[in-house]
C-alpha positions as a Markdown table, in Angstrom:
| # | Residue | x | y | z |
|---|---|---|---|---|
| 1 | Leu | -26.3 | -21.1 | -34.2 |
| 2 | Asp | -28.8 | -20.9 | -31.0 |
| 3 | Arg | -30.4 | -18.6 | -33.4 |
| 4 | Leu | -31.1 | -19.8 | -36.9 |
| 5 | Asp | -34.0 | -18.4 | -37.5 |
| 6 | Gln | -32.4 | -15.3 | -37.2 |
| 7 | Leu | -29.1 | -16.2 | -39.1 |
| 8 | Val | -30.9 | -18.1 | -42.0 |
| 9 | Pro | -32.2 | -15.1 | -43.6 |
| 10 | Ile | -28.9 | -12.8 | -43.3 |
| 11 | Val | -26.9 | -15.9 | -45.0 |
| 12 | Gln | -29.5 | -16.5 | -47.6 |
| 13 | Glu | -28.9 | -12.9 | -48.6 |
| 14 | Leu | -25.4 | -13.2 | -48.4 |
| 15 | Gly | -25.4 | -16.5 | -50.8 |
| 16 | Arg | -27.8 | -14.1 | -53.1 |
| 17 | Arg | -25.0 | -11.4 | -53.3 |
| 18 | His | -22.2 | -13.7 | -53.7 |
| 19 | Ala | -24.1 | -14.9 | -56.7 |
| 20 | Ala | -24.2 | -11.4 | -58.3 |
| 21 | Tyr | -20.4 | -11.3 | -57.9 |
| 22 | Gly | -20.0 | -14.6 | -59.6 |
| 23 | Val | -19.0 | -16.9 | -56.9 |
| 24 | Leu | -19.9 | -20.8 | -58.2 |
| 25 | Asp | -20.3 | -23.6 | -55.9 |
| 26 | Ala | -16.8 | -24.9 | -56.3 |
| 27 | His | -15.5 | -21.8 | -54.6 |
| 28 | Tyr | -17.1 | -22.6 | -51.4 |
| 29 | Asp | -15.2 | -25.8 | -51.3 |
| 30 | Thr | -12.0 | -24.0 | -51.7 |
| 31 | Val | -12.9 | -21.4 | -49.0 |
| 32 | Gly | -13.5 | -24.4 | -46.7 |
| 33 | Gly | -10.9 | -26.2 | -47.3 |
| 34 | Ala | -9.0 | -23.2 | -46.6 |
| 35 | Leu | -10.6 | -22.1 | -43.1 |
| 36 | Leu | -10.0 | -25.7 | -41.8 |
| 37 | Trp | -6.4 | -25.1 | -42.9 |
| 38 | Thr | -6.2 | -21.9 | -41.3 |
| 39 | Leu | -8.0 | -23.1 | -38.1 |
| 40 | Glu | -5.3 | -25.9 | -37.9 |
| 41 | Met | -2.2 | -24.2 | -38.3 |
| 42 | Gly | -3.7 | -21.3 | -35.9 |
| 43 | Leu | -4.9 | -23.5 | -33.2 |
| 44 | Gly | -2.4 | -26.4 | -33.4 |
| 45 | Ala | -3.2 | -29.1 | -30.6 |
| 46 | Gly | -6.5 | -27.0 | -29.7 |
| 47 | Phe | -7.9 | -28.0 | -33.3 |
| 48 | Thr | -8.8 | -31.6 | -31.9 |
| 49 | Pro | -10.8 | -34.0 | -34.1 |
| 50 | Glu | -14.1 | -32.5 | -32.1 |
| 51 | Thr | -13.2 | -29.0 | -33.0 |
| 52 | Arg | -12.6 | -29.7 | -36.6 |
| 53 | Glu | -15.9 | -31.7 | -37.0 |
| 54 | Ala | -17.9 | -28.9 | -35.4 |
| 55 | Trp | -16.3 | -26.4 | -37.9 |
| 56 | Val | -17.2 | -28.9 | -40.6 |
| 57 | Thr | -20.6 | -28.7 | -39.6 |
| 58 | Val | -20.9 | -25.2 | -38.9 |
| 59 | Tyr | -19.3 | -24.3 | -42.4 |
| 60 | Gly | -21.3 | -26.8 | -44.4 |
| 61 | Leu | -24.7 | -25.6 | -43.0 |
| 62 | Leu | -23.4 | -22.0 | -43.9 |
| 63 | Ala | -22.4 | -22.8 | -47.6 |
| 64 | Thr | -25.5 | -25.0 | -48.3 |
| 65 | Thr | -27.6 | -22.3 | -47.1 |
| 66 | Met | -25.8 | -19.8 | -49.3 |
| 67 | Lys | -25.3 | -22.2 | -52.4 |
| 68 | Glu | -29.2 | -22.5 | -52.2 |
| 69 | Ala | -30.2 | -19.0 | -52.0 |
| 70 | Ala | -27.9 | -18.2 | -54.9 |
| 71 | Arg | -29.4 | -20.9 | -57.0 |
| 72 | Asp | -32.9 | -19.7 | -56.2 |
| 73 | Ala | -32.0 | -16.2 | -57.1 |
| 74 | Thr | -30.5 | -17.4 | -60.4 |
| 75 | Ile | -33.7 | -19.4 | -61.2 |
| 76 | Ala | -36.0 | -16.5 | -60.2 |
| 77 | Ala | -34.0 | -14.2 | -62.5 |
């Protein structure tokens, strides 16, 4: 995340590809919930409130970037 300028274009392309696969915005919520559950189960006590908040923030940023790119690609098509 220290190099968002390099990461964002890659994540945007990923979002465009996911749109072509038929991924919908609601799917990102499902994946986010599954990710958090998996981390909680896997890390146990190590999944602190701070760790949870960090993952929520990171996943939110990635999912939002992907969804926006997918929307832009759909509009342009």
